[in-house]
Amino acid sequence: MPRLDPDIRGPERPSLADIDPLNRMFAESFTDRYRRDGMAGVRVPQLNPSVWRYAIEDAGAGAMVWRDAAGEVAAFNMVHRSGSEGWMGPLAVRPDRQQAGLGTAVVRAGVHWLEGSGATTIGLETMPRTVDNIGFYGRLGFVPRHLTVSMTREVERGSGAGDLLSAAGPARPATVIACRALTESLVAGVDFTRELELTDEFELGDTSLVHADRGLVGFALWHVAPLAAGRPREELRVLKLAAASLEAFEAVVAAVEQAAAAERVQRIALRCQTAYGEAFHRLLRRGYQVHWTDLRMTLAERPERMPGEGVLWSNWEI
């Protein structure tokens, strides 16, 4: 393995004061990535600082930065764990520090932290066209899996926001527990409680709920805060979705559409894992269109687990 430059130190846990340098490096690194992939006209914008704060707080002890001799951020990895599910993103190495072993160190540090935290799934996402990234992650033990397809639809007019976690009042703690029980019933150990609480704390969005006679059968955690810095609020983005059945999945999507209309945004964005083929086709029938694709990769010995019935989607991006 290549030896790191002696002036690189880390990983260290970033503070909120690091958001601006992280943001600049994020935009620079991913713009450079697009350029090397033949898309020279693409410029990746900096992210909304509130989204960065969410990413850092969600990662917790898994938020990692590496610095050069001047104290500038040379690399970072936001490593997240939702119970037994672990994933990395975003992660990047400053363009002038690439090809020197730092990328390998960044990924291995994330894997080591997730293994030590008890994650049974360890994964990440990359662009399918970025063949050198796929080879790089492959050499570190990751295996290409299914695609994550970003699907969007324009929002139709509606009335009422539907059943939301923010409106649960005194029943909120019990409702959060019910959300955890639902994900546990689909895939043992998966827990989105931290994401639910941070979304509420930072006022980034809300969670749409679907109940039936037997209790909670579905929910979707979504954000409406702009993803890019300086942009208006235009989109509702679903980050986590759980449904006990395909019928409950349809009801959850309908609840999200109702919430989007109440939020007065222009479109809805869902990230559909193509391992759920029938859910993908149901979105197409509802008028959703494919916008983008990412390749999901997991460690060979720590794959993503699928429910026997129902749908469990977890967005491995912020």
PDB file of C-alpha atoms in Angstrom:
ATOM      1  CA  MET A   1       0.000   0.000   0.000  1.00  0.00           C
ATOM      2  CA  PRO A   2       1.369   3.485  -0.832  1.00  0.00           C
ATOM      3  CA  ARG A   3       2.675   5.379   2.172  1.00  0.00           C
ATOM      4  CA  LEU A   4       0.936   8.624   3.053  1.00  0.00           C
ATOM      5  CA  ASP A   5       2.782  11.895   2.805  1.00  0.00           C
ATOM      6  CA  PRO A   6       4.292  12.605   6.243  1.00  0.00           C
ATOM      7  CA  ASP A   7       2.571  15.992   6.421  1.00  0.00           C
ATOM      8  CA  ILE A   8      -0.917  14.427   6.374  1.00  0.00           C
ATOM      9  CA  ARG A   9      -2.575  13.933   9.737  1.00  0.00           C
ATOM     10  CA  GLY A  10      -5.897  12.323  10.563  1.00  0.00           C
ATOM     11  CA  PRO A  11      -8.517  11.187  10.752  1.00  0.00           C
ATOM     12  CA  GLU A  12      -9.893  13.865  13.032  1.00  0.00           C
ATOM     13  CA  ARG A  13     -13.498  14.658  13.819  1.00  0.00           C
ATOM     14  CA  PRO A  14     -14.572  17.901  12.100  1.00  0.00           C
ATOM     15  CA  SER A  15     -16.329  20.722  13.877  1.00  0.00           C
ATOM     16  CA  LEU A  16     -19.048  22.966  12.495  1.00  0.00           C
ATOM     17  CA  ALA A  17     -16.281  25.525  11.810  1.00  0.00           C
ATOM     18  CA  ASP A  18     -15.011  23.126   9.132  1.00  0.00           C
ATOM     19  CA  ILE A  19     -18.199  23.359   7.058  1.00  0.00           C
ATOM     20  CA  ASP A  20     -16.919  26.155   4.779  1.00  0.00           C
ATOM     21  CA  PRO A  21     -13.599  24.452   3.882  1.00  0.00           C
ATOM     22  CA  LEU A  22     -15.376  21.103   3.506  1.00  0.00           C
ATOM     23  CA  ASN A  23     -17.897  22.735   1.207  1.00  0.00           C
ATOM     24  CA  ARG A  24     -15.232  24.327  -0.990  1.00  0.00           C
ATOM     25  CA  MET A  25     -13.307  21.077  -1.250  1.00  0.00           C
ATOM     26  CA  PHE A  26     -16.492  19.108  -1.988  1.00  0.00           C
ATOM     27  CA  ALA A  27     -17.353  21.371  -4.933  1.00  0.00           C
ATOM     28  CA  GLU A  28     -13.763  21.401  -6.228  1.00  0.00           C
ATOM     29  CA  SER A  29     -13.259  17.641  -5.975  1.00  0.00           C
ATOM     30  CA  PHE A  30     -16.548  16.581  -7.531  1.00  0.00           C
ATOM     31  CA  THR A  31     -16.273  19.158 -10.323  1.00  0.00           C
ATOM     32  CA  ASP A  32     -12.821  17.719 -11.073  1.00  0.00           C
ATOM     33  CA  ARG A  33     -14.327  14.211 -11.061  1.00  0.00           C
ATOM     34  CA  TYR A  34     -16.921  15.210 -13.681  1.00  0.00           C
ATOM     35  CA  ARG A  35     -14.213  16.857 -15.785  1.00  0.00           C
ATOM     36  CA  ARG A  36     -12.143  13.676 -15.788  1.00  0.00           C
ATOM     37  CA  ASP A  37     -15.255  11.740 -16.780  1.00  0.00           C
ATOM     38  CA  GLY A  38     -15.608  13.908 -19.896  1.00  0.00           C
ATOM     39  CA  MET A  39     -18.222  16.349 -18.548  1.00  0.00           C
ATOM     40  CA  ALA A  40     -16.089  19.484 -18.480  1.00  0.00           C
ATOM     41  CA  GLY A  41     -19.114  21.810 -18.461  1.00  0.00           C
ATOM     42  CA  VAL A  42     -20.494  20.485 -15.171  1.00  0.00           C
ATOM     43  CA  ARG A  43     -19.770  22.529 -12.068  1.00  0.00           C
ATOM     44  CA  VAL A  44     -20.846  21.027  -8.762  1.00  0.00           C
ATOM     45  CA  PRO A  45     -22.219  23.729  -6.435  1.00  0.00           C
ATOM     46  CA  GLN A  46     -21.449  23.999  -2.757  1.00  0.00           C
ATOM     47  CA  LEU A  47     -24.053  22.453  -0.494  1.00  0.00           C
ATOM     48  CA  ASN A  48     -26.457  24.197   1.826  1.00  0.00           C
ATOM     49  CA  PRO A  49     -24.533  24.603   5.127  1.00  0.00           C
ATOM     50  CA  SER A  50     -27.553  23.168   6.967  1.00  0.00           C
ATOM     51  CA  VAL A  51     -27.226  19.983   4.928  1.00  0.00           C
ATOM     52  CA  TRP A  52     -23.536  19.770   5.868  1.00  0.00           C
ATOM     53  CA  ARG A  53     -24.439  20.214   9.510  1.00  0.00           C
ATOM     54  CA  TYR A  54     -26.947  17.376   9.189  1.00  0.00           C
ATOM     55  CA  ALA A  55     -24.316  15.158   7.542  1.00  0.00           C
ATOM     56  CA  ILE A  56     -21.711  15.839  10.241  1.00  0.00           C
ATOM     57  CA  GLU A  57     -24.129  15.373  13.130  1.00  0.00           C
ATOM     58  CA  ASP A  58     -25.651  12.245  11.555  1.00  0.00           C
ATOM     59  CA  ALA A  59     -22.196  10.721  11.097  1.00  0.00           C
ATOM     60  CA  GLY A  60     -21.210  11.616  14.659  1.00  0.00           C
ATOM     61  CA  ALA A  61     -17.946   9.869  15.517  1.00  0.00           C
ATOM     62  CA  GLY A  62     -17.883   8.604  11.922  1.00  0.00           C
ATOM     63  CA  ALA A  63     -17.271  12.111  10.541  1.00  0.00           C
ATOM     64  CA  MET A  64     -13.602  12.194   9.530  1.00  0.00           C
ATOM     65  CA  VAL A  65     -11.203  14.731   8.021  1.00  0.00           C
ATOM     66  CA  TRP A  66      -7.519  14.597   7.116  1.00  0.00           C
ATOM     67  CA  ARG A  67      -5.402  17.789   7.078  1.00  0.00           C
ATOM     68  CA  ASP A  68      -2.151  18.869   5.474  1.00  0.00           C
ATOM     69  CA  ALA A  69       0.753  20.650   7.158  1.00  0.00           C
ATOM     70  CA  ALA A  70      -1.022  23.990   6.811  1.00  0.00           C
ATOM     71  CA  GLY A  71      -4.107  22.633   8.558  1.00  0.00           C
ATOM     72  CA  GLU A  72      -6.174  22.678   5.363  1.00  0.00           C
ATOM     73  CA  VAL A  73      -8.639  19.855   4.682  1.00  0.00           C
ATOM     74  CA  ALA A  74      -6.975  17.333   2.347  1.00  0.00           C
ATOM     75  CA  ALA A  75      -9.665  14.647   2.476  1.00  0.00           C
ATOM     76  CA  PHE A  76     -12.887  13.774   4.250  1.00  0.00           C
ATOM     77  CA  ASN A  77     -15.268  10.865   4.750  1.00  0.00           C
ATOM     78  CA  MET A  78     -18.741  11.154   6.273  1.00  0.00           C
ATOM     79  CA  VAL A  79     -19.359   7.639   7.625  1.00  0.00           C
ATOM     80  CA  HIS A  80     -22.938   6.924   8.692  1.00  0.00           C
ATOM     81  CA  ARG A  81     -24.530   4.098  10.641  1.00  0.00           C
ATOM     82  CA  SER A  82     -28.277   3.537  10.942  1.00  0.00           C
ATOM     83  CA  GLY A  83     -28.282   0.640  13.366  1.00  0.00           C
ATOM     84  CA  SER A  84     -26.862  -2.316  11.455  1.00  0.00           C
ATOM     85  CA  GLU A  85     -26.666  -0.402   8.153  1.00  0.00           C
ATOM     86  CA  GLY A  86     -23.408   1.448   7.471  1.00  0.00           C
ATOM     87  CA  TRP A  87     -22.448   3.579   4.499  1.00  0.00           C
ATOM     88  CA  MET A  88     -19.962   6.249   3.472  1.00  0.00           C
ATOM     89  CA  GLY A  89     -20.760   9.510   1.754  1.00  0.00           C
ATOM     90  CA  PRO A  90     -19.811  12.011   0.751  1.00  0.00           C
ATOM     91  CA  LEU A  91     -16.103  11.280   0.689  1.00  0.00           C
ATOM     92  CA  ALA A  92     -13.397  12.977  -1.341  1.00  0.00           C
ATOM     93  CA  VAL A  93      -9.684  13.637  -1.625  1.00  0.00           C
ATOM     94  CA  ARG A  94      -8.448  17.051  -2.715  1.00  0.00           C
ATOM     95  CA  PRO A  95      -7.333  16.834  -6.369  1.00  0.00           C
ATOM     96  CA  ASP A  96      -3.723  17.773  -5.605  1.00  0.00           C
ATOM     97  CA  ARG A  97      -3.517  14.998  -2.979  1.00  0.00           C
ATOM     98  CA  GLN A  98      -4.811  12.145  -5.132  1.00  0.00           C
ATOM     99  CA  GLN A  99      -2.766   9.188  -6.411  1.00  0.00           C
ATOM    100  CA  ALA A 100      -0.724   9.105  -3.196  1.00  0.00           C
ATOM    101  CA  GLY A 101      -2.574   6.528  -1.085  1.00  0.00           C
ATOM    102  CA  LEU A 102      -4.767   8.969   0.802  1.00  0.00           C
ATOM    103  CA  GLY A 103      -7.968   7.715  -0.873  1.00  0.00           C
ATOM    104  CA  THR A 104      -7.205   4.169   0.257  1.00  0.00           C
ATOM    105  CA  ALA A 105      -6.609   5.377   3.806  1.00  0.00           C
ATOM    106  CA  VAL A 106      -9.883   7.335   3.785  1.00  0.00           C
ATOM    107  CA  VAL A 107     -11.979   4.335   2.712  1.00  0.00           C
ATOM    108  CA  ARG A 108     -10.210   1.880   4.999  1.00  0.00           C
ATOM    109  CA  ALA A 109     -10.698   4.182   7.978  1.00  0.00           C
ATOM    110  CA  GLY A 110     -14.437   4.280   7.250  1.00  0.00           C
ATOM    111  CA  VAL A 111     -14.647   0.508   6.902  1.00  0.00           C
ATOM    112  CA  HIS A 112     -12.679   0.013  10.134  1.00  0.00           C
ATOM    113  CA  TRP A 113     -14.990   2.353  12.056  1.00  0.00           C
ATOM    114  CA  LEU A 114     -18.147   0.656  10.724  1.00  0.00           C
ATOM    115  CA  GLU A 115     -16.810  -2.823  11.449  1.00  0.00           C
ATOM    116  CA  GLY A 116     -15.983  -1.760  14.985  1.00  0.00           C
ATOM    117  CA  SER A 117     -19.474  -0.285  15.373  1.00  0.00           C
ATOM    118  CA  GLY A 118     -21.155  -3.565  14.464  1.00  0.00           C
ATOM    119  CA  ALA A 119     -22.508  -2.676  11.013  1.00  0.00           C
ATOM    120  CA  THR A 120     -23.590  -5.777   9.083  1.00  0.00           C
ATOM    121  CA  THR A 121     -23.992  -3.786   5.857  1.00  0.00           C
ATOM    122  CA  ILE A 122     -21.114  -1.579   4.671  1.00  0.00           C
ATOM    123  CA  GLY A 123     -21.562   0.253   1.402  1.00  0.00           C
ATOM    124  CA  LEU A 124     -21.299   3.382  -0.705  1.00  0.00           C
ATOM    125  CA  GLU A 125     -22.456   4.727  -4.047  1.00  0.00           C
ATOM    126  CA  THR A 126     -20.550   5.969  -7.078  1.00  0.00           C
ATOM    127  CA  MET A 127     -21.414   6.958 -10.637  1.00  0.00           C
ATOM    128  CA  PRO A 128     -21.693   3.949 -12.988  1.00  0.00           C
ATOM    129  CA  ARG A 129     -19.660   5.724 -15.679  1.00  0.00           C
ATOM    130  CA  THR A 130     -16.742   6.369 -13.315  1.00  0.00           C
ATOM    131  CA  VAL A 131     -14.939   3.136 -14.103  1.00  0.00           C
ATOM    132  CA  ASP A 132     -11.748   3.993 -12.238  1.00  0.00           C
ATOM    133  CA  ASN A 133     -13.761   4.562  -9.035  1.00  0.00           C
ATOM    134  CA  ILE A 134     -15.441   1.174  -9.461  1.00  0.00           C
ATOM    135  CA  GLY A 135     -12.055  -0.483  -9.874  1.00  0.00           C
ATOM    136  CA  PHE A 136     -10.612   1.451  -6.939  1.00  0.00           C
ATOM    137  CA  TYR A 137     -13.405   0.399  -4.576  1.00  0.00           C
ATOM    138  CA  GLY A 138     -13.279  -3.134  -5.987  1.00  0.00           C
ATOM    139  CA  ARG A 139      -9.624  -3.469  -5.029  1.00  0.00           C
ATOM    140  CA  LEU A 140     -10.628  -2.526  -1.484  1.00  0.00           C
ATOM    141  CA  GLY A 141     -13.140  -5.371  -1.300  1.00  0.00           C
ATOM    142  CA  PHE A 142     -16.329  -3.724  -2.565  1.00  0.00           C
ATOM    143  CA  VAL A 143     -18.619  -5.507  -5.041  1.00  0.00           C
ATOM    144  CA  PRO A 144     -20.902  -3.762  -7.586  1.00  0.00           C
ATOM    145  CA  ARG A 145     -24.542  -4.389  -6.737  1.00  0.00           C
ATOM    146  CA  HIS A 146     -27.752  -2.853  -8.096  1.00  0.00           C
ATOM    147  CA  LEU A 147     -28.397   0.692  -9.292  1.00  0.00           C
ATOM    148  CA  THR A 148     -30.006   3.475  -7.324  1.00  0.00           C
ATOM    149  CA  VAL A 149     -32.249   5.343  -9.766  1.00  0.00           C
ATOM    150  CA  SER A 150     -33.173   8.938  -8.951  1.00  0.00           C
ATOM    151  CA  MET A 151     -36.773   9.436 -10.062  1.00  0.00           C
ATOM    152  CA  THR A 152     -38.676  12.715 -10.123  1.00  0.00           C
ATOM    153  CA  ARG A 153     -42.188  13.938 -10.720  1.00  0.00           C
ATOM    154  CA  GLU A 154     -43.753  17.364 -10.848  1.00  0.00           C
ATOM    155  CA  VAL A 155     -46.008  18.151  -7.886  1.00  0.00           C
ATOM    156  CA  GLU A 156     -49.734  18.434  -8.437  1.00  0.00           C
ATOM    157  CA  ARG A 157     -51.952  20.708  -6.416  1.00  0.00           C
ATOM    158  CA  GLY A 158     -53.464  19.283  -3.275  1.00  0.00           C
ATOM    159  CA  SER A 159     -54.885  20.147   0.101  1.00  0.00           C
ATOM    160  CA  GLY A 160     -53.566  19.202   3.519  1.00  0.00           C
ATOM    161  CA  ALA A 161     -50.171  17.827   4.431  1.00  0.00           C
ATOM    162  CA  GLY A 162     -51.343  14.374   5.527  1.00  0.00           C
ATOM    163  CA  ASP A 163     -50.214  12.529   8.636  1.00  0.00           C
ATOM    164  CA  LEU A 164     -46.819  13.939   9.702  1.00  0.00           C
ATOM    165  CA  LEU A 165     -44.465  13.131  12.543  1.00  0.00           C
ATOM    166  CA  SER A 166     -44.217  16.844  13.385  1.00  0.00           C
ATOM    167  CA  ALA A 167     -47.955  16.869  14.144  1.00  0.00           C
ATOM    168  CA  ALA A 168     -47.893  13.795  16.396  1.00  0.00           C
ATOM    169  CA  GLY A 169     -47.809  15.900  19.567  1.00  0.00           C
ATOM    170  CA  PRO A 170     -47.600  13.814  22.768  1.00  0.00           C
ATOM    171  CA  ALA A 171     -47.655  10.657  20.635  1.00  0.00           C
ATOM    172  CA  ARG A 172     -44.372  11.591  18.935  1.00  0.00           C
ATOM    173  CA  PRO A 173     -42.034   9.410  21.052  1.00  0.00           C
ATOM    174  CA  ALA A 174     -44.299   6.387  20.552  1.00  0.00           C
ATOM    175  CA  THR A 175     -44.472   7.108  16.830  1.00  0.00           C
ATOM    176  CA  VAL A 176     -40.672   7.203  16.528  1.00  0.00           C
ATOM    177  CA  ILE A 177     -40.559   3.852  18.342  1.00  0.00           C
ATOM    178  CA  ALA A 178     -43.136   2.512  15.868  1.00  0.00           C
ATOM    179  CA  CYS A 179     -40.940   3.657  12.965  1.00  0.00           C
ATOM    180  CA  ARG A 180     -38.011   1.763  14.460  1.00  0.00           C
ATOM    181  CA  ALA A 181     -40.176  -1.319  14.995  1.00  0.00           C
ATOM    182  CA  LEU A 182     -41.256  -1.220  11.340  1.00  0.00           C
ATOM    183  CA  THR A 183     -37.694  -1.056   9.975  1.00  0.00           C
ATOM    184  CA  GLU A 184     -36.680  -3.794  12.422  1.00  0.00           C
ATOM    185  CA  SER A 185     -39.496  -6.002  11.117  1.00  0.00           C
ATOM    186  CA  LEU A 186     -38.283  -5.497   7.541  1.00  0.00           C
ATOM    187  CA  VAL A 187     -34.512  -5.874   8.121  1.00  0.00           C
ATOM    188  CA  ALA A 188     -33.263  -6.706  11.596  1.00  0.00           C
ATOM    189  CA  GLY A 189     -31.151  -3.979  13.154  1.00  0.00           C
ATOM    190  CA  VAL A 190     -31.901  -1.118  10.745  1.00  0.00           C
ATOM    191  CA  ASP A 191     -32.829   2.022  12.677  1.00  0.00           C
ATOM    192  CA  PHE A 192     -33.464   5.511  11.236  1.00  0.00           C
ATOM    193  CA  THR A 193     -34.243   7.168  14.591  1.00  0.00           C
ATOM    194  CA  ARG A 194     -31.206   9.471  14.479  1.00  0.00           C
ATOM    195  CA  GLU A 195     -32.130  10.763  11.016  1.00  0.00           C
ATOM    196  CA  LEU A 196     -35.742  11.347  12.097  1.00  0.00           C
ATOM    197  CA  GLU A 197     -34.637  13.368  15.109  1.00  0.00           C
ATOM    198  CA  LEU A 198     -31.970  15.433  13.309  1.00  0.00           C
ATOM    199  CA  THR A 199     -34.359  16.298  10.486  1.00  0.00           C
ATOM    200  CA  ASP A 200     -36.777  17.683  13.051  1.00  0.00           C
ATOM    201  CA  GLU A 201     -34.067  19.426  15.094  1.00  0.00           C
ATOM    202  CA  PHE A 202     -32.571  21.240  12.093  1.00  0.00           C
ATOM    203  CA  GLU A 203     -35.998  21.914  10.486  1.00  0.00           C
ATOM    204  CA  LEU A 204     -34.947  20.334   7.192  1.00  0.00           C
ATOM    205  CA  GLY A 205     -38.181  18.486   6.475  1.00  0.00           C
ATOM    206  CA  ASP A 206     -40.538  15.979   8.069  1.00  0.00           C
ATOM    207  CA  THR A 207     -41.727  12.373   8.009  1.00  0.00           C
ATOM    208  CA  SER A 208     -44.949  11.239   6.304  1.00  0.00           C
ATOM    209  CA  LEU A 209     -46.747   8.406   8.085  1.00  0.00           C
ATOM    210  CA  VAL A 210     -49.188   5.753   6.907  1.00  0.00           C
ATOM    211  CA  HIS A 211     -51.314   3.842   9.416  1.00  0.00           C
ATOM    212  CA  ALA A 212     -53.633   0.882   9.051  1.00  0.00           C
ATOM    213  CA  ASP A 213     -55.768  -1.052  11.515  1.00  0.00           C
ATOM    214  CA  ARG A 214     -52.684  -2.879  12.791  1.00  0.00           C
ATOM    215  CA  GLY A 215     -50.704   0.324  13.334  1.00  0.00           C
ATOM    216  CA  LEU A 216     -47.913   2.009  11.373  1.00  0.00           C
ATOM    217  CA  VAL A 217     -47.363   0.295   8.011  1.00  0.00           C
ATOM    218  CA  GLY A 218     -45.165   2.860   6.282  1.00  0.00           C
ATOM    219  CA  PHE A 219     -43.240   6.108   6.539  1.00  0.00           C
ATOM    220  CA  ALA A 220     -40.987   8.337   4.461  1.00  0.00           C
ATOM    221  CA  LEU A 221     -38.409  10.756   5.847  1.00  0.00           C
ATOM    222  CA  TRP A 222     -37.980  13.746   3.528  1.00  0.00           C
ATOM    223  CA  HIS A 223     -36.162  17.064   3.284  1.00  0.00           C
ATOM    224  CA  VAL A 224     -37.313  20.257   1.583  1.00  0.00           C
ATOM    225  CA  ALA A 225     -34.371  22.464   2.606  1.00  0.00           C
ATOM    226  CA  PRO A 226     -32.437  23.315  -0.592  1.00  0.00           C
ATOM    227  CA  LEU A 227     -29.581  20.893  -1.236  1.00  0.00           C
ATOM    228  CA  ALA A 228     -27.343  23.480  -2.935  1.00  0.00           C
ATOM    229  CA  ALA A 229     -26.270  26.719  -1.262  1.00  0.00           C
ATOM    230  CA  GLY A 230     -28.153  29.806  -2.375  1.00  0.00           C
ATOM    231  CA  ARG A 231     -30.891  27.918  -4.199  1.00  0.00           C
ATOM    232  CA  PRO A 232     -34.612  28.401  -3.555  1.00  0.00           C
ATOM    233  CA  ARG A 233     -36.689  25.631  -2.006  1.00  0.00           C
ATOM    234  CA  GLU A 234     -37.920  23.690  -5.063  1.00  0.00           C
ATOM    235  CA  GLU A 235     -37.782  19.982  -4.277  1.00  0.00           C
ATOM    236  CA  LEU A 236     -38.891  17.428  -1.721  1.00  0.00           C
ATOM    237  CA  ARG A 237     -36.226  14.695  -1.429  1.00  0.00           C
ATOM    238  CA  VAL A 238     -37.019  11.343   0.189  1.00  0.00           C
ATOM    239  CA  LEU A 239     -34.067  10.045   2.223  1.00  0.00           C
ATOM    240  CA  LYS A 240     -35.576   6.999   3.951  1.00  0.00           C
ATOM    241  CA  LEU A 241     -38.672   4.955   3.139  1.00  0.00           C
ATOM    242  CA  ALA A 242     -40.156   1.909   4.827  1.00  0.00           C
ATOM    243  CA  ALA A 243     -43.330   0.055   3.856  1.00  0.00           C
ATOM    244  CA  ALA A 244     -44.673  -3.243   5.117  1.00  0.00           C
ATOM    245  CA  SER A 245     -46.021  -4.227   1.679  1.00  0.00           C
ATOM    246  CA  LEU A 246     -46.245  -2.948  -1.886  1.00  0.00           C
ATOM    247  CA  GLU A 247     -49.721  -1.626  -1.121  1.00  0.00           C
ATOM    248  CA  ALA A 248     -48.311   0.279   1.846  1.00  0.00           C
ATOM    249  CA  PHE A 249     -45.509   1.526  -0.439  1.00  0.00           C
ATOM    250  CA  GLU A 250     -48.102   3.045  -2.796  1.00  0.00           C
ATOM    251  CA  ALA A 251     -49.784   4.690   0.189  1.00  0.00           C
ATOM    252  CA  VAL A 252     -46.474   6.120   1.421  1.00  0.00           C
ATOM    253  CA  VAL A 253     -45.689   7.580  -2.010  1.00  0.00           C
ATOM    254  CA  ALA A 254     -49.181   9.120  -2.113  1.00  0.00           C
ATOM    255  CA  ALA A 255     -48.585  10.612   1.356  1.00  0.00           C
ATOM    256  CA  VAL A 256     -45.282  12.097   0.186  1.00  0.00           C
ATOM    257  CA  GLU A 257     -47.014  13.613  -2.852  1.00  0.00           C
ATOM    258  CA  GLN A 258     -49.625  15.152  -0.548  1.00  0.00           C
ATOM    259  CA  ALA A 259     -46.902  16.603   1.689  1.00  0.00           C
ATOM    260  CA  ALA A 260     -45.032  18.020  -1.321  1.00  0.00           C
ATOM    261  CA  ALA A 261     -48.166  19.828  -2.469  1.00  0.00           C
ATOM    262  CA  ALA A 262     -48.628  21.306   0.991  1.00  0.00           C
ATOM    263  CA  GLU A 263     -44.976  22.414   1.030  1.00  0.00           C
ATOM    264  CA  ARG A 264     -45.518  24.170  -2.323  1.00  0.00           C
ATOM    265  CA  VAL A 265     -42.401  22.715  -3.936  1.00  0.00           C
ATOM    266  CA  GLN A 266     -42.142  22.008  -7.649  1.00  0.00           C
ATOM    267  CA  ARG A 267     -41.107  18.353  -7.693  1.00  0.00           C
ATOM    268  CA  ILE A 268     -40.540  15.177  -5.715  1.00  0.00           C
ATOM    269  CA  ALA A 269     -37.301  13.182  -5.879  1.00  0.00           C
ATOM    270  CA  LEU A 270     -37.154   9.528  -4.849  1.00  0.00           C
ATOM    271  CA  ARG A 271     -34.051   7.316  -4.972  1.00  0.00           C
ATOM    272  CA  CYS A 272     -35.302   3.888  -6.005  1.00  0.00           C
ATOM    273  CA  GLN A 273     -33.081   0.874  -5.468  1.00  0.00           C
ATOM    274  CA  THR A 274     -33.562  -1.313  -8.541  1.00  0.00           C
ATOM    275  CA  ALA A 275     -33.441  -4.498  -6.451  1.00  0.00           C
ATOM    276  CA  TYR A 276     -37.084  -3.575  -5.808  1.00  0.00           C
ATOM    277  CA  GLY A 277     -38.299  -4.107  -9.358  1.00  0.00           C
ATOM    278  CA  GLU A 278     -42.042  -3.912  -8.720  1.00  0.00           C
ATOM    279  CA  ALA A 279     -41.698  -0.694  -6.709  1.00  0.00           C
ATOM    280  CA  PHE A 280     -39.723   0.783  -9.637  1.00  0.00           C
ATOM    281  CA  HIS A 281     -42.520  -0.088 -12.068  1.00  0.00           C
ATOM    282  CA  ARG A 282     -45.165   1.316  -9.750  1.00  0.00           C
ATOM    283  CA  LEU A 283     -43.325   4.647  -9.672  1.00  0.00           C
ATOM    284  CA  LEU A 284     -43.211   4.670 -13.470  1.00  0.00           C
ATOM    285  CA  ARG A 285     -46.954   4.070 -13.565  1.00  0.00           C
ATOM    286  CA  ARG A 286     -47.447   7.035 -11.213  1.00  0.00           C
ATOM    287  CA  GLY A 287     -45.637   9.289 -13.680  1.00  0.00           C
ATOM    288  CA  TYR A 288     -42.137   9.361 -12.199  1.00  0.00           C
ATOM    289  CA  GLN A 289     -39.268   9.750 -14.649  1.00  0.00           C
ATOM    290  CA  VAL A 290     -35.690   8.537 -14.385  1.00  0.00           C
ATOM    291  CA  HIS A 291     -33.325  11.443 -13.768  1.00  0.00           C
ATOM    292  CA  TRP A 292     -29.975   9.936 -12.684  1.00  0.00           C
ATOM    293  CA  THR A 293     -28.335   6.652 -11.733  1.00  0.00           C
ATOM    294  CA  ASP A 294     -25.769   5.660  -9.120  1.00  0.00           C
ATOM    295  CA  LEU A 295     -24.110   2.309  -8.595  1.00  0.00           C
ATOM    296  CA  ARG A 296     -24.480   0.763  -5.169  1.00  0.00           C
ATOM    297  CA  MET A 297     -21.423  -1.138  -3.916  1.00  0.00           C
ATOM    298  CA  THR A 298     -20.995  -3.087  -0.684  1.00  0.00           C
ATOM    299  CA  LEU A 299     -18.228  -5.084   0.910  1.00  0.00           C
ATOM    300  CA  ALA A 300     -18.431  -8.675  -0.305  1.00  0.00           C
ATOM    301  CA  GLU A 301     -18.805 -10.018   3.229  1.00  0.00           C
ATOM    302  CA  ARG A 302     -21.180  -7.245   4.415  1.00  0.00           C
ATOM    303  CA  PRO A 303     -23.907  -6.976   1.751  1.00  0.00           C
ATOM    304  CA  GLU A 304     -27.141  -5.050   1.911  1.00  0.00           C
ATOM    305  CA  ARG A 305     -29.983  -7.189   3.253  1.00  0.00           C
ATOM    306  CA  MET A 306     -33.430  -7.258   1.661  1.00  0.00           C
ATOM    307  CA  PRO A 307     -36.777  -7.722   3.406  1.00  0.00           C
ATOM    308  CA  GLY A 308     -38.753 -10.831   2.597  1.00  0.00           C
ATOM    309  CA  GLU A 309     -41.747  -8.589   1.942  1.00  0.00           C
ATOM    310  CA  GLY A 310     -42.187  -4.851   1.681  1.00  0.00           C
ATOM    311  CA  VAL A 311     -39.811  -2.021   0.785  1.00  0.00           C
ATOM    312  CA  LEU A 312     -36.908  -0.504   2.695  1.00  0.00           C
ATOM    313  CA  TRP A 313     -35.028   2.308   0.944  1.00  0.00           C
ATOM    314  CA  SER A 314     -32.105   4.154   2.463  1.00  0.00           C
ATOM    315  CA  ASN A 315     -30.515   7.007   0.552  1.00  0.00           C
ATOM    316  CA  TRP A 316     -26.723   6.648   0.750  1.00  0.00           C
ATOM    317  CA  GLU A 317     -26.221  10.330  -0.043  1.00  0.00           C
ATOM    318  CA  ILE A 318     -26.995  13.475   1.887  1.00  0.00           C
TER     319      ILE A 318
END
